[in-house]
Amino acid sequence: MQITESTHTAHVLTADQFTPEGMEMLFTRADEFQELDSTMEGRRHMAELHLGRRIVTMFYQPSTRTRISFEMGAAALGIGCPSTENAGEFSSAAKGESIEDSTRVLNMYRPDAIIMRHPESGSAKRAAAVSMVPIINAGDGTNEHPTQALLDMYTIKREHGTLEGLSIVLGGDLKRGRTVKSLARLASKYAGNHITFVSTPELRMDRDVTDALERTGTTYAETDQVEDALKGADVVYWTRLQKEYSNGNGTGPVSGGFILDNETLAHLPDSGVIMHPLPRVDEIHVEVDEDHRARYFEQAGNGMYVRMALLDQIFETDGSSVDW
Ligand code: NCD
């Protein structure tokens, strides 16, 4: 086993780098981990798989699910994982250190991968440019959140048995929400999906995402009519207002029309699945938690297995490029 710098490092920076075949590989492995995790024997087996590896998580923005699922997943695979959960405040960034310098320094401790979340769009790419070990983008500003989108697709696959020919409704803060951007990009890799974007005009999806959909021939519509959008949908994926990017001149309160409650969801077919990357604030009413179509907590749980599969594949190739 070689632990040297690689010119073809298995960075995970954007949803665009994944193919349906690559995702299938990941999802199969995530299924296996899910199965192994259900017995102590399976757990002991997994804990041997990557013994001696170590990763580090650097989060410059709050996180519950992403960081904990990476860290729990790493522990399950025998990978050591120290972390800085509030790097913006408690790391040298607070003293003015650049992303590049922090990344260079972390590299000196020879981690096998660096998991990074940062408020600036493009920050993961900047880190990758100076890193000899894989950088995994755990959310860069309002740009992308590829590992979230992978677990979202995995959840959809488990629920519907396919990732093709689906009617997917993405709603809420589409302009600043990074999860919906990565998810739309991944959904566009499969044939026959139709995406309906639901938002106020100010929070519309970025044009570079809709342009990407057009390039792949993925059809889409944009509307502010929630109930109409839900009719015939296979998946409704809701998001919160990203107030942290408002700079004090916020886009106003969530209007009633953008709250999913039992009444609105009466328009969603029985087979429709209700998803949310979480955290939820008030855009999905708590009464919906009892709805048999609600999957947001299972979705979060799936995240650990998908992230384990991702780490597993990166370490299978010793951190050099993976064919996703
Ligand atoms: C998301 C994020 O950080 O972009 N959270 C997550 O990772 N599940 C969604 C959000 O914060 O709204």
CSV table of C-alpha atoms and ligand atoms in Angstrom, one decimal:
chain,number,residue,atom,x,y,z
A,1,MET,CA,0.0,0.0,0.0
A,2,GLN,CA,1.4,3.3,-1.1
A,3,ILE,CA,0.9,6.5,0.7
A,4,THR,CA,2.3,9.1,-1.6
A,5,GLU,CA,1.1,12.2,-3.4
A,6,SER,CA,-1.0,11.5,-6.5
A,7,THR,CA,-1.7,13.7,-9.5
A,8,HIS,CA,-5.0,12.0,-10.0
A,9,THR,CA,-6.6,12.5,-6.6
A,10,ALA,CA,-10.1,11.3,-5.9
A,11,HIS,CA,-11.5,14.7,-4.9
A,12,VAL,CA,-15.3,14.9,-4.6
A,13,LEU,CA,-16.1,18.5,-5.6
A,14,THR,CA,-19.3,18.5,-7.7
A,15,ALA,CA,-22.3,16.3,-8.5
A,16,ASP,CA,-21.2,16.7,-12.2
A,17,GLN,CA,-18.4,14.2,-11.8
A,18,PHE,CA,-20.7,11.2,-11.1
A,19,THR,CA,-22.1,8.9,-13.7
A,20,PRO,CA,-25.1,6.6,-13.3
A,21,GLU,CA,-22.8,3.6,-13.4
A,22,GLY,CA,-20.6,5.1,-10.7
A,23,MET,CA,-23.6,5.9,-8.5
A,24,GLU,CA,-24.9,2.3,-8.9
A,25,MET,CA,-21.6,1.0,-7.6
A,26,LEU,CA,-21.7,3.4,-4.6
A,27,PHE,CA,-25.4,2.5,-3.9
A,28,THR,CA,-24.7,-1.2,-4.0
A,29,ARG,CA,-21.9,-0.8,-1.5
A,30,ALA,CA,-24.1,1.4,0.7
A,31,ASP,CA,-26.7,-1.3,0.7
A,32,GLU,CA,-24.0,-3.8,1.8
A,33,PHE,CA,-22.9,-1.6,4.6
A,34,GLN,CA,-26.5,-1.1,5.7
A,35,GLU,CA,-26.8,-4.9,5.9
A,36,LEU,CA,-23.5,-5.5,7.6
A,37,ASP,CA,-24.3,-2.8,10.2
A,38,SER,CA,-27.3,-4.8,11.4
A,39,THR,CA,-25.2,-7.5,13.2
A,40,MET,CA,-22.3,-7.3,15.5
A,41,GLU,CA,-20.4,-9.7,13.3
A,42,GLY,CA,-21.0,-7.4,10.4
A,43,ARG,CA,-19.8,-4.4,12.4
A,44,ARG,CA,-16.6,-6.1,13.4
A,45,HIS,CA,-16.0,-7.0,9.8
A,46,MET,CA,-16.5,-3.4,8.7
A,47,ALA,CA,-14.3,-2.1,11.5
A,48,GLU,CA,-11.3,-4.0,9.9
A,49,LEU,CA,-11.8,-2.7,6.4
A,50,HIS,CA,-9.8,0.5,6.7
A,51,LEU,CA,-7.9,0.2,9.9
A,52,GLY,CA,-5.0,2.6,10.0
A,53,ARG,CA,-6.6,5.1,7.7
A,54,ARG,CA,-7.4,8.6,9.0
A,55,ILE,CA,-9.5,11.5,7.8
A,56,VAL,CA,-10.0,15.0,9.2
A,57,THR,CA,-13.2,17.0,9.0
A,58,MET,CA,-12.9,20.8,8.7
A,59,PHE,CA,-16.3,22.5,9.0
A,60,TYR,CA,-16.4,26.3,8.8
A,61,GLN,CA,-20.2,26.3,8.9
A,62,PRO,CA,-22.7,24.5,11.3
A,63,SER,CA,-23.5,20.9,10.6
A,64,THR,CA,-25.2,18.1,12.4
A,65,ARG,CA,-25.9,15.4,9.8
A,66,THR,CA,-23.1,15.7,7.4
A,67,ARG,CA,-20.3,15.9,9.9
A,68,ILE,CA,-21.6,13.3,12.3
A,69,SER,CA,-22.5,10.9,9.5
A,70,PHE,CA,-19.0,11.2,8.1
A,71,GLU,CA,-17.5,10.7,11.5
A,72,MET,CA,-19.7,7.8,12.5
A,73,GLY,CA,-19.3,6.2,9.1
A,74,ALA,CA,-15.5,6.6,9.4
A,75,ALA,CA,-15.5,5.0,12.9
A,76,ALA,CA,-17.6,2.1,11.5
A,77,LEU,CA,-14.9,1.5,8.9
A,78,GLY,CA,-12.0,1.6,11.4
A,79,ILE,CA,-10.9,5.1,10.2
A,80,GLY,CA,-9.6,7.6,12.7
A,81,CYS,CA,-11.3,11.0,12.4
A,82,PRO,CA,-10.3,14.1,14.4
A,83,SER,CA,-12.4,17.1,13.6
A,84,THR,CA,-12.8,20.8,13.9
A,85,GLU,CA,-16.5,21.4,14.1
A,86,ASN,CA,-16.4,25.2,14.2
A,87,ALA,CA,-13.4,26.0,12.1
A,88,GLY,CA,-14.5,29.5,11.3
A,89,GLU,CA,-14.3,30.4,15.0
A,90,PHE,CA,-11.8,27.9,16.5
A,91,SER,CA,-9.3,27.2,13.8
A,92,SER,CA,-6.6,29.5,12.5
A,93,ALA,CA,-9.1,30.8,9.9
A,94,ALA,CA,-10.3,33.1,12.7
A,95,LYS,CA,-6.7,34.6,12.7
A,96,GLY,CA,-6.9,35.1,9.0
A,97,GLU,CA,-5.3,31.9,7.6
A,98,SER,CA,-6.3,31.2,4.0
A,99,ILE,CA,-8.1,28.0,2.9
A,100,GLU,CA,-4.9,27.1,0.9
A,101,ASP,CA,-2.6,27.4,3.9
A,102,SER,CA,-5.0,25.5,6.2
A,103,THR,CA,-5.2,22.7,3.6
A,104,ARG,CA,-1.4,22.6,3.1
A,105,VAL,CA,-0.9,22.3,6.9
A,106,LEU,CA,-3.5,19.5,7.2
A,107,ASN,CA,-1.8,17.7,4.4
A,108,MET,CA,1.4,17.6,6.6
A,109,TYR,CA,-0.3,15.4,9.1
A,110,ARG,CA,-0.9,12.8,6.3
A,111,PRO,CA,-4.7,12.4,6.5
A,112,ASP,CA,-6.1,10.0,3.8
A,113,ALA,CA,-8.9,12.5,3.0
A,114,ILE,CA,-10.1,15.9,4.1
A,115,ILE,CA,-13.8,16.6,4.5
A,116,MET,CA,-14.6,20.3,4.2
A,117,ARG,CA,-17.5,22.6,4.6
A,118,HIS,CA,-17.1,26.3,4.0
A,119,PRO,CA,-19.3,29.3,3.4
A,120,GLU,CA,-17.6,30.3,0.2
A,121,SER,CA,-18.6,28.9,-3.2
A,122,GLY,CA,-15.6,27.3,-4.8
A,123,SER,CA,-13.8,26.8,-1.5
A,124,ALA,CA,-13.5,23.0,-2.0
A,125,LYS,CA,-12.0,23.5,-5.4
A,126,ARG,CA,-9.4,25.9,-4.0
A,127,ALA,CA,-8.5,23.4,-1.3
A,128,ALA,CA,-8.2,20.7,-3.9
A,129,ALA,CA,-5.8,22.7,-6.0
A,130,VAL,CA,-3.2,22.5,-3.2
A,131,SER,CA,-4.0,19.2,-1.6
A,132,MET,CA,-2.2,15.9,-2.3
A,133,VAL,CA,-5.0,14.0,-0.6
A,134,PRO,CA,-8.7,13.9,-1.6
A,135,ILE,CA,-10.9,16.8,-0.6
A,136,ILE,CA,-14.5,16.0,-0.1
A,137,ASN,CA,-16.8,18.9,-0.5
A,138,ALA,CA,-19.3,18.8,2.3
A,139,GLY,CA,-21.0,22.0,1.1
A,140,ASP,CA,-19.3,25.1,-0.4
A,141,GLY,CA,-21.4,28.2,0.1
A,142,THR,CA,-24.5,28.4,-2.1
A,143,ASN,CA,-22.8,26.3,-4.8
A,144,GLU,CA,-22.9,22.5,-4.2
A,145,HIS,CA,-23.3,19.7,-1.7
A,146,PRO,CA,-22.5,16.6,-3.8
A,147,THR,CA,-22.5,14.0,-1.0
A,148,GLN,CA,-26.0,15.2,0.1
A,149,ALA,CA,-27.2,14.7,-3.4
A,150,LEU,CA,-25.8,11.2,-3.6
A,151,LEU,CA,-27.7,10.2,-0.4
A,152,ASP,CA,-30.8,11.9,-1.8
A,153,MET,CA,-30.5,9.8,-5.0
A,154,TYR,CA,-29.9,6.7,-3.0
A,155,THR,CA,-33.0,7.4,-0.9
A,156,ILE,CA,-35.1,7.9,-4.1
A,157,LYS,CA,-33.7,4.7,-5.6
A,158,ARG,CA,-34.6,2.7,-2.4
A,159,GLU,CA,-38.1,4.2,-2.4
A,160,HIS,CA,-39.0,4.0,-6.1
A,161,GLY,CA,-36.6,1.2,-7.3
A,162,THR,CA,-35.5,3.4,-10.2
A,163,LEU,CA,-33.9,6.8,-10.9
A,164,GLU,CA,-35.4,7.2,-14.3
A,165,GLY,CA,-38.6,8.7,-15.6
A,166,LEU,CA,-39.5,10.4,-12.3
A,167,SER,CA,-41.4,13.6,-11.6
A,168,ILE,CA,-39.3,15.4,-9.0
A,169,VAL,CA,-40.5,18.6,-7.3
A,170,LEU,CA,-37.7,20.7,-5.8
A,171,GLY,CA,-39.1,23.6,-3.6
A,172,GLY,CA,-38.0,26.3,-1.3
A,173,ASP,CA,-34.9,28.4,-1.4
A,174,LEU,CA,-33.6,27.2,-4.8
A,175,LYS,CA,-31.3,30.2,-5.3
A,176,ARG,CA,-29.2,29.7,-2.3
A,177,GLY,CA,-29.8,26.1,-1.3
A,178,ARG,CA,-26.8,24.0,-2.4
A,179,THR,CA,-28.5,20.6,-1.9
A,180,VAL,CA,-31.1,21.3,-4.6
A,181,LYS,CA,-28.5,22.4,-7.1
A,182,SER,CA,-26.4,19.2,-6.7
A,183,LEU,CA,-29.6,17.1,-6.7
A,184,ALA,CA,-30.9,18.6,-9.9
A,185,ARG,CA,-27.5,17.9,-11.5
A,186,LEU,CA,-27.5,14.3,-10.5
A,187,ALA,CA,-31.2,13.7,-11.5
A,188,SER,CA,-30.3,15.1,-15.0
A,189,LYS,CA,-27.9,12.2,-15.5
A,190,TYR,CA,-30.8,9.7,-15.8
A,191,ALA,CA,-33.2,9.5,-18.7
A,192,GLY,CA,-36.8,10.8,-18.6
A,193,ASN,CA,-36.8,12.7,-15.3
A,194,HIS,CA,-38.9,15.9,-15.2
A,195,ILE,CA,-38.1,18.5,-12.5
A,196,THR,CA,-40.5,21.1,-11.3
A,197,PHE,CA,-38.9,24.0,-9.4
A,198,VAL,CA,-41.2,25.6,-6.9
A,199,SER,CA,-40.1,29.0,-5.4
A,200,THR,CA,-40.9,32.7,-5.3
A,201,PRO,CA,-39.4,34.6,-8.2
A,202,GLU,CA,-36.5,35.9,-6.0
A,203,LEU,CA,-35.5,32.4,-5.0
A,204,ARG,CA,-35.5,30.8,-8.5
A,205,MET,CA,-33.0,28.2,-9.4
A,206,ASP,CA,-29.7,29.5,-10.9
A,207,ARG,CA,-29.5,29.6,-14.6
A,208,ASP,CA,-26.3,27.6,-14.8
A,209,VAL,CA,-28.3,24.7,-13.3
A,210,THR,CA,-31.2,25.0,-15.7
A,211,ASP,CA,-28.7,25.4,-18.5
A,212,ALA,CA,-27.1,22.1,-17.5
A,213,LEU,CA,-30.6,20.4,-17.5
A,214,GLU,CA,-31.2,21.7,-21.0
A,215,ARG,CA,-27.9,20.3,-22.2
A,216,THR,CA,-28.8,16.8,-21.0
A,217,GLY,CA,-32.4,17.1,-22.4
A,218,THR,CA,-33.9,17.0,-18.9
A,219,THR,CA,-37.3,18.8,-19.0
A,220,TYR,CA,-38.2,21.2,-16.2
A,221,ALA,CA,-40.8,23.8,-15.2
A,222,GLU,CA,-40.7,26.7,-12.8
A,223,THR,CA,-43.8,27.7,-10.7
A,224,ASP,CA,-45.0,29.2,-7.5
A,225,GLN,CA,-48.1,27.0,-7.4
A,226,VAL,CA,-47.2,24.3,-4.8
A,227,GLU,CA,-50.4,22.3,-5.0
A,228,ASP,CA,-50.4,22.1,-8.8
A,229,ALA,CA,-46.7,21.0,-8.7
A,230,LEU,CA,-47.5,18.2,-6.3
A,231,LYS,CA,-50.0,16.5,-8.5
A,232,GLY,CA,-48.5,13.4,-10.1
A,233,ALA,CA,-45.1,13.9,-8.4
A,234,ASP,CA,-43.0,10.9,-7.4
A,235,VAL,CA,-40.7,13.0,-5.1
A,236,VAL,CA,-41.2,16.3,-3.3
A,237,TYR,CA,-38.0,17.6,-1.9
A,238,TRP,CA,-38.4,20.7,0.3
A,239,THR,CA,-35.8,23.1,1.6
A,240,ARG,CA,-35.5,25.9,4.2
A,241,LEU,CA,-34.8,29.5,3.6
A,242,GLN,CA,-31.0,30.0,3.7
A,243,LYS,CA,-31.2,33.0,5.9
A,244,GLU,CA,-27.5,32.9,6.7
A,245,TYR,CA,-26.8,34.3,3.2
A,246,SER,CA,-29.2,37.2,3.5
A,247,ASN,CA,-26.7,39.7,4.8
A,248,GLY,CA,-29.3,41.4,6.9
A,249,ASN,CA,-31.6,42.2,3.9
A,250,GLY,CA,-33.4,38.9,3.9
A,251,THR,CA,-35.9,37.7,1.4
A,252,GLY,CA,-38.8,37.9,3.9
A,253,PRO,CA,-40.7,35.3,5.8
A,254,VAL,CA,-41.7,32.0,4.2
A,255,SER,CA,-45.1,32.6,2.7
A,256,GLY,CA,-47.9,30.2,3.6
A,257,GLY,CA,-47.8,28.7,0.1
A,258,PHE,CA,-44.4,27.3,0.7
A,259,ILE,CA,-45.2,25.4,3.8
A,260,LEU,CA,-46.0,21.8,3.3
A,261,ASP,CA,-48.7,20.6,5.7
A,262,ASN,CA,-51.3,17.9,5.5
A,263,GLU,CA,-53.7,20.0,3.4
A,264,THR,CA,-51.1,20.8,0.7
A,265,LEU,CA,-49.8,17.2,0.7
A,266,ALA,CA,-53.3,16.0,-0.1
A,267,HIS,CA,-52.3,16.8,-3.7
A,268,LEU,CA,-49.3,14.5,-3.6
A,269,PRO,CA,-50.1,11.0,-4.9
A,270,ASP,CA,-50.1,8.1,-2.4
A,271,SER,CA,-46.8,6.8,-3.9
A,272,GLY,CA,-45.1,10.2,-3.6
A,273,VAL,CA,-42.1,10.5,-1.3
A,274,ILE,CA,-41.6,13.6,0.9
A,275,MET,CA,-37.9,14.5,1.4
A,276,HIS,CA,-35.9,17.3,3.0
A,277,PRO,CA,-32.1,17.6,3.5
A,278,LEU,CA,-32.8,18.9,7.0
A,279,PRO,CA,-32.6,21.0,9.1
A,280,ARG,CA,-36.3,21.7,8.9
A,281,VAL,CA,-37.4,25.0,10.3
A,282,ASP,CA,-41.1,25.6,9.6
A,283,GLU,CA,-41.4,24.8,5.9
A,284,ILE,CA,-42.6,21.2,6.6
A,285,HIS,CA,-45.2,21.2,9.4
A,286,VAL,CA,-44.5,18.7,12.2
A,287,GLU,CA,-47.9,17.0,11.5
A,288,VAL,CA,-46.4,15.7,8.3
A,289,ASP,CA,-43.9,13.5,10.3
A,290,GLU,CA,-46.8,11.1,10.7
A,291,ASP,CA,-47.5,11.0,7.0
A,292,HIS,CA,-46.7,7.5,5.6
A,293,ARG,CA,-44.9,9.2,2.7
A,294,ALA,CA,-42.5,11.2,4.9
A,295,ARG,CA,-38.9,10.0,4.4
A,296,TYR,CA,-36.7,12.8,5.7
A,297,PHE,CA,-35.4,11.1,8.8
A,298,GLU,CA,-34.7,7.8,6.9
A,299,GLN,CA,-33.0,10.0,4.2
A,300,ALA,CA,-30.6,11.4,6.8
A,301,GLY,CA,-29.9,7.9,8.1
A,302,ASN,CA,-29.0,6.7,4.6
A,303,GLY,CA,-26.4,9.5,4.5
A,304,MET,CA,-24.0,7.6,6.7
A,305,TYR,CA,-24.0,4.5,4.5
A,306,VAL,CA,-23.5,6.5,1.3
A,307,ARG,CA,-20.6,8.4,2.8
A,308,MET,CA,-19.1,5.1,4.0
A,309,ALA,CA,-19.4,3.8,0.5
A,310,LEU,CA,-17.7,6.9,-0.8
A,311,LEU,CA,-14.8,6.6,1.6
A,312,ASP,CA,-14.5,2.9,0.9
A,313,GLN,CA,-14.1,3.5,-2.8
A,314,ILE,CA,-11.6,6.3,-2.3
A,315,PHE,CA,-9.5,4.1,-0.1
A,316,GLU,CA,-9.9,1.1,-2.4
A,317,THR,CA,-7.8,3.1,-5.0
A,318,ASP,CA,-5.5,4.5,-2.3
A,319,GLY,CA,-7.0,7.9,-2.8
A,320,SER,CA,-6.2,8.2,-6.5
A,321,SER,CA,-8.9,8.9,-9.1
A,322,VAL,CA,-12.0,6.8,-8.9
A,323,ASP,CA,-14.3,6.2,-11.8
A,324,TRP,CA,-17.5,7.5,-10.6
B,1,NCD,C1,-27.9,21.3,4.2
B,1,NCD,C2,-26.7,22.2,3.9
B,1,NCD,O1,-25.8,22.4,4.7
B,1,NCD,O2,-26.6,22.7,2.8
B,1,NCD,N1,-27.8,20.6,5.3
B,1,NCD,C3,-27.3,19.3,5.2
B,1,NCD,O3,-26.2,19.1,5.0
B,1,NCD,N2,-28.2,18.3,5.3
B,1,NCD,C4,-29.2,22.0,4.1
B,1,NCD,C5,-29.4,23.2,4.8
B,1,NCD,O4,-28.6,23.7,5.7
B,1,NCD,O5,-30.5,23.8,4.7
